[in-house]
Coordinates of C-alpha atoms in Angstrom, one line a residue:
M1 CA 0.0 0.0 0.0
I2 CA 1.2 3.5 -0.7
E3 CA 2.2 5.4 2.4
R4 CA 1.1 8.8 1.2
M5 CA -1.4 9.6 -1.6
P6 CA -3.1 12.6 -3.0
M7 CA -6.6 13.5 -1.7
A8 CA -8.2 12.4 -4.9
G9 CA -6.5 9.0 -4.7
A10 CA -7.5 8.6 -1.1
A11 CA -11.1 9.5 -1.9
I12 CA -11.3 7.0 -4.8
Q13 CA -9.8 4.2 -2.7
F14 CA -12.2 5.1 0.1
L15 CA -15.3 4.9 -2.2
A16 CA -14.1 1.8 -3.9
A17 CA -13.4 -0.1 -0.7
A18 CA -16.7 1.1 0.7
A19 CA -18.5 -0.2 -2.4
V20 CA -16.9 -3.6 -2.1
I21 CA -17.9 -3.8 1.6
V22 CA -21.5 -2.9 0.7
V23 CA -21.8 -5.6 -1.9
A24 CA -20.1 -8.2 0.3
G25 CA -22.3 -7.1 3.2
T26 CA -25.4 -7.6 1.1
F27 CA -24.5 -11.2 0.4
L28 CA -23.4 -11.7 4.0
A29 CA -26.8 -10.7 5.3
R30 CA -28.6 -12.7 2.6
Y31 CA -26.7 -15.9 3.3
G32 CA -26.8 -15.4 7.0
D33 CA -30.6 -15.1 6.9
A34 CA -30.7 -18.3 4.7
I35 CA -28.6 -20.2 7.2
A36 CA -31.0 -19.1 10.0
D37 CA -34.0 -20.1 7.9
L38 CA -32.6 -23.5 6.9
T39 CA -31.5 -24.4 10.4
G40 CA -34.9 -23.3 12.0
L41 CA -33.6 -20.3 14.0
G42 CA -36.1 -17.5 14.6
R43 CA -35.8 -13.9 13.4
L44 CA -35.2 -12.5 16.8
L45 CA -32.1 -14.6 17.3
V46 CA -31.0 -14.0 13.7
G47 CA -31.4 -10.2 14.0
S48 CA -29.7 -9.8 17.4
V49 CA -26.8 -12.3 17.0
L50 CA -26.3 -13.8 13.5
V51 CA -27.1 -10.8 11.2
A52 CA -25.8 -8.3 13.8
G53 CA -22.5 -10.1 14.1
A54 CA -22.2 -10.6 10.3
T55 CA -22.9 -7.0 9.4
S56 CA -20.4 -5.8 12.0
L57 CA -17.5 -7.6 10.3
P58 CA -16.5 -4.4 8.5
E59 CA -16.0 -2.7 11.8
L60 CA -13.7 -5.5 13.0
S61 CA -11.5 -5.6 9.9
V62 CA -11.3 -1.8 9.5
D63 CA -10.6 -1.2 13.2
L64 CA -7.9 -3.9 13.5
N65 CA -6.1 -2.2 10.6
A66 CA -6.6 1.2 12.2
I67 CA -4.9 -0.1 15.4
A68 CA -2.1 -1.5 13.3
L69 CA -1.7 1.9 11.7
G70 CA -1.4 3.5 15.1
A71 CA -4.8 5.2 14.9
P72 CA -6.8 4.1 17.9
D73 CA -9.0 7.2 17.7
L74 CA -10.1 6.1 14.2
A75 CA -11.0 2.7 15.5
I76 CA -13.1 3.8 18.5
G77 CA -14.6 6.6 16.5
D78 CA -15.8 4.1 14.0
L79 CA -17.4 1.9 16.6
M80 CA -19.2 4.7 18.4
G81 CA -20.1 6.5 15.2
S82 CA -21.5 3.2 13.7
C83 CA -23.8 3.0 16.7
L84 CA -25.2 6.4 15.8
M85 CA -25.4 5.5 12.1
N86 CA -27.3 2.3 12.9
L87 CA -29.9 4.3 14.9
A88 CA -30.2 6.8 12.0
I89 CA -30.7 3.9 9.6
L90 CA -33.6 2.6 11.8
A91 CA -35.2 6.0 11.9
V92 CA -34.9 6.8 8.2
V93 CA -36.1 3.3 7.1
D94 CA -39.1 3.7 9.5
M95 CA -39.9 7.2 8.1
L96 CA -39.7 6.1 4.4
H97 CA -41.5 2.7 4.7
R98 CA -45.2 2.6 4.0
S99 CA -45.9 1.1 7.4
R100 CA -44.5 4.1 9.2
R101 CA -43.8 4.1 12.9
K102 CA -43.9 0.2 12.9
M103 CA -40.4 0.2 14.6
F104 CA -41.2 2.9 17.1
S105 CA -44.4 1.5 18.5
R106 CA -45.5 -0.9 21.2
E107 CA -45.5 -3.6 18.5
S108 CA -41.7 -3.4 18.8
A109 CA -41.5 -3.2 22.6
A110 CA -40.1 -6.7 22.8
H111 CA -36.8 -5.3 21.7
A112 CA -36.6 -2.8 24.6
L113 CA -34.4 -5.3 26.6
S114 CA -31.8 -5.7 23.7
A115 CA -31.8 -1.9 23.4
M116 CA -31.1 -1.5 27.1
V117 CA -28.2 -4.0 26.9
S118 CA -26.7 -1.9 24.1
I119 CA -27.1 1.3 26.2
A120 CA -25.4 -0.4 29.2
L121 CA -22.5 -1.5 27.0
V122 CA -22.0 2.0 25.5
A123 CA -22.2 3.5 29.0
L124 CA -19.5 1.2 30.2
A125 CA -17.2 2.1 27.3
S126 CA -17.8 5.8 27.8
L127 CA -17.0 5.6 31.5
A128 CA -13.8 3.7 30.8
I129 CA -12.8 6.5 28.4
M130 CA -13.6 9.2 30.9
L131 CA -11.7 7.4 33.7
A132 CA -8.5 7.0 31.6
G133 CA -5.5 6.7 33.8
K134 CA -7.5 6.1 36.9
L135 CA -8.3 2.5 36.4
P136 CA -6.0 -0.5 37.1
D137 CA -3.5 -1.7 34.5
E138 CA -4.0 -4.6 32.1
F139 CA -4.8 -8.1 33.3
L140 CA -4.1 -11.0 30.9
R141 CA -3.5 -8.4 28.1
L142 CA -6.9 -6.8 28.5
G143 CA -7.6 -3.4 30.0
P144 CA -10.2 -3.1 32.8
G145 CA -12.7 -1.5 30.4
A146 CA -12.4 -4.3 27.9
W147 CA -12.9 -6.9 30.7
L148 CA -16.1 -5.1 31.8
L149 CA -17.4 -5.0 28.3
L150 CA -16.7 -8.7 27.7
L151 CA -18.5 -9.8 30.9
A152 CA -21.4 -7.4 30.3
Y153 CA -21.8 -8.5 26.7
I154 CA -21.9 -12.2 27.7
G155 CA -24.4 -11.4 30.5
G156 CA -26.5 -9.3 28.2
V157 CA -26.7 -12.0 25.5
R158 CA -27.8 -14.4 28.2
L159 CA -30.5 -12.1 29.4
V160 CA -31.9 -11.5 25.9
Y161 CA -31.7 -15.3 25.1
R162 CA -33.6 -16.2 28.3
D163 CA -36.2 -13.5 27.7
Q164 CA -36.8 -14.7 24.2
Q165 CA -37.2 -18.3 25.5
V166 CA -39.9 -17.1 27.9
S167 CA -41.6 -15.0 25.2
A168 CA -41.6 -17.9 22.8
A169 CA -43.1 -20.2 25.4
Q170 CA -45.9 -17.7 26.1
A171 CA -46.6 -17.2 22.4
K172 CA -46.8 -20.9 21.5
E173 CA -50.6 -20.8 21.3
G174 CA -50.6 -17.5 19.4
P175 CA -49.7 -16.7 15.8
Q176 CA -46.2 -17.8 14.9
D177 CA -43.6 -15.8 13.1
V178 CA -43.3 -17.1 9.5
L179 CA -39.9 -17.0 7.9
Q180 CA -39.5 -16.4 4.2
P181 CA -38.4 -19.5 2.3
A182 CA -34.7 -19.8 1.5
G183 CA -35.6 -20.5 -2.2
H184 CA -33.0 -22.4 -4.2
I185 CA -30.3 -21.8 -1.6
T186 CA -29.0 -24.9 0.1
L187 CA -27.5 -24.9 3.6
R188 CA -24.1 -25.8 2.1
R189 CA -24.3 -23.0 -0.4
A190 CA -25.4 -20.5 2.3
I191 CA -22.4 -21.4 4.5
V192 CA -19.9 -21.2 1.7
G193 CA -21.4 -17.9 0.5
F194 CA -21.4 -16.5 4.0
I195 CA -17.7 -17.3 4.5
A196 CA -16.7 -16.0 1.1
A197 CA -18.5 -12.6 1.8
A198 CA -16.8 -12.4 5.1
V199 CA -13.4 -12.9 3.6
V200 CA -14.0 -10.2 1.0
I201 CA -15.0 -7.8 3.8
V202 CA -11.8 -8.6 5.8
I203 CA -9.7 -8.0 2.7
A204 CA -11.4 -4.7 1.8
G205 CA -11.5 -3.3 5.3
P206 CA -7.8 -2.3 5.6
Y207 CA -8.0 -0.3 2.4
L208 CA -10.9 1.6 3.7
A209 CA -9.1 2.4 7.0
E210 CA -6.0 3.5 5.2
A211 CA -7.9 5.9 2.9
A212 CA -9.9 7.3 5.8
E213 CA -6.8 8.0 7.8
E214 CA -5.2 9.7 4.8
L215 CA -8.4 11.9 4.3
A216 CA -8.2 12.8 8.0
E217 CA -4.6 14.0 7.5
V218 CA -5.2 15.8 4.2
T219 CA -8.5 17.6 5.2
G220 CA -7.4 18.4 8.7
L221 CA -10.7 17.1 10.1
G222 CA -8.9 14.8 12.5
R223 CA -9.2 11.1 13.1
T224 CA -11.9 11.4 15.7
F225 CA -14.4 13.1 13.4
V226 CA -13.5 11.1 10.3
G227 CA -13.8 7.8 12.3
S228 CA -17.1 8.8 13.8
T229 CA -18.6 9.9 10.4
M230 CA -17.0 8.7 7.2
V231 CA -15.7 5.3 8.3
A232 CA -18.7 4.7 10.5
L233 CA -21.1 5.5 7.6
S234 CA -19.3 3.1 5.3
T235 CA -19.0 0.2 7.8
S236 CA -22.7 0.7 8.6
L237 CA -23.8 0.2 5.0
P238 CA -24.2 -3.6 5.5
E239 CA -26.6 -2.8 8.4
L240 CA -28.5 -0.5 6.1
V241 CA -28.9 -3.2 3.5
A242 CA -29.9 -5.9 6.0
T243 CA -32.4 -3.5 7.7
V244 CA -34.0 -2.5 4.4
A245 CA -34.3 -6.1 3.2
A246 CA -35.8 -7.2 6.5
V247 CA -38.4 -4.3 6.5
R248 CA -39.3 -5.1 2.9
M249 CA -40.0 -8.7 4.0
G250 CA -42.2 -7.4 6.8
A251 CA -39.7 -8.7 9.3
F252 CA -39.6 -5.7 11.6
D253 CA -38.2 -7.7 14.5
L254 CA -35.3 -8.8 12.4
A255 CA -34.6 -5.2 11.4
I256 CA -34.7 -3.8 15.0
G257 CA -32.7 -6.8 16.4
N258 CA -30.1 -6.1 13.7
V259 CA -29.7 -2.5 14.8
F260 CA -29.6 -2.9 18.6
G261 CA -27.7 -6.2 18.3
S262 CA -25.1 -4.5 16.1
N263 CA -24.7 -1.7 18.6
A264 CA -24.0 -4.2 21.4
F265 CA -21.7 -6.2 19.2
N266 CA -19.8 -3.0 18.3
M267 CA -18.9 -2.5 22.0
A268 CA -17.9 -6.2 22.3
L269 CA -15.4 -5.6 19.4
I270 CA -13.4 -3.4 21.7
V271 CA -12.1 -6.6 23.3
P272 CA -10.2 -7.9 20.3
L273 CA -9.1 -4.4 19.5
D274 CA -7.7 -4.0 23.0
L275 CA -5.8 -7.3 22.6
A276 CA -4.2 -5.9 19.4
H277 CA -3.4 -2.6 21.0
D278 CA -0.3 -2.0 23.1
G279 CA -1.8 -1.1 26.4
P280 CA -5.4 -0.4 27.5
L281 CA -7.2 0.9 24.4
L282 CA -9.9 3.0 26.0
A283 CA -7.2 4.8 28.0
S284 CA -5.4 5.8 24.8
V285 CA -8.2 7.6 22.9
S286 CA -9.7 11.1 22.9
A287 CA -12.3 11.9 25.5
T288 CA -14.5 13.1 22.6
H289 CA -15.5 9.5 22.1
A290 CA -17.2 9.6 25.5
V291 CA -19.3 12.5 24.1
T292 CA -20.3 10.3 21.1
G293 CA -21.2 7.5 23.6
V294 CA -23.5 9.9 25.5
W295 CA -25.2 10.8 22.2
V296 CA -25.7 7.1 21.5
I297 CA -27.2 6.5 24.9
L298 CA -29.6 9.5 24.5
V299 CA -30.7 8.5 21.0
S300 CA -31.2 4.8 22.0
A301 CA -33.2 5.9 25.0
V302 CA -35.5 8.0 22.8
A303 CA -35.9 5.0 20.5
V304 CA -36.9 2.8 23.4
M305 CA -39.4 5.4 24.7
G306 CA -40.9 5.4 21.2
Q307 CA -41.4 1.6 21.5
I308 CA -43.0 1.6 24.9
Y309 CA -45.0 4.9 24.6
N310 CA -48.7 4.2 24.4
A311 CA -50.1 7.2 22.5
E312 CA -51.0 6.5 18.9
S313 CA -51.0 10.2 17.8
R314 CA -47.7 11.9 18.4
R315 CA -46.4 15.4 18.1
R316 CA -43.5 15.4 15.7
F317 CA -40.2 16.8 17.0
I318 CA -41.5 16.6 20.6
E319 CA -42.7 13.1 21.4
P320 CA -40.4 10.0 20.7
D321 CA -40.6 8.8 17.1
A322 CA -38.3 8.3 14.1
T323 CA -38.2 12.0 13.3
L324 CA -36.8 12.9 16.7
V325 CA -34.3 10.1 16.5
A326 CA -33.0 11.4 13.1
L327 CA -32.8 15.0 14.4
L328 CA -30.8 13.9 17.4
V329 CA -28.3 12.0 15.3
L330 CA -27.8 15.1 13.2
G331 CA -27.2 17.1 16.4
A332 CA -24.7 14.5 17.4
M333 CA -22.8 14.8 14.1
A334 CA -22.8 18.6 14.4
S335 CA -21.4 18.5 18.0
L336 CA -18.7 16.0 16.9
Y337 CA -17.6 18.3 14.1
Y338 CA -17.4 21.2 16.5
L339 CA -15.3 19.2 18.9
R340 CA -13.0 17.7 16.2

């Protein structure tokens, strides 16, 4: 790879790598959903774990390369920014779909628990950033913040899994969630396609990170802002594709589970990044990322309020709905640009 490149070259490389990740992410979500269908897994589990983990692969490959390049701010900015972008995706898709407010109504209240798990994980990461230098040193190559996130993620997944088991048992006599047929895709083909798409993403990710870092240097915007916007937007494109596909199938639970599950998974990705970094990762980045974390918590809380709020008629811009979520994300981006 070229160590230094002109701005035009960096922009072309950035767009090309992002396009490859989008295409690969599309197939990743498609084959992941087929695997879930063919193995009999439900959409809640698919959205929160399988699709969420699959569409978060760009973050892992990009951020590991950012760590290798000595750009930890770019890595954490991408993870925090991707959480904001995922929430924006949920809001925009909800506003544009014909069944508007489907994802911000009591019909989607079952996902409040997974949303709260993602909020708790983002809060832990933000606290670890703000307490940099005041926490104990590494233990078994992991910083204290990474250990907390690892344990909290495992505990959160267990909570969501047990909650879904209880809900499934209670709904046995009610209408069942019907999955779309996998068509001509066999389980073997789905697994091979899933792995192939994942490999493409892992290969394209480093090129995206390299171009983003170069743009940060050339434009003077800084790694924190670029990581929280440009890279985050690109690595969130698989989530966008998966969410749109799920909504078009009428699988709103799959779409919502993908977003909140991806946000939780993003925080869990700090663990392998911490292992790759020399020293506690969260103690080595800008405090601005904690501001991004607070924005993610605020926007997620508004989304949850929209899901559990009973009123059918809502005042736009005031009461919790997709419009307010989108406006808050724009406010977050503006504040990050100001703090760059």
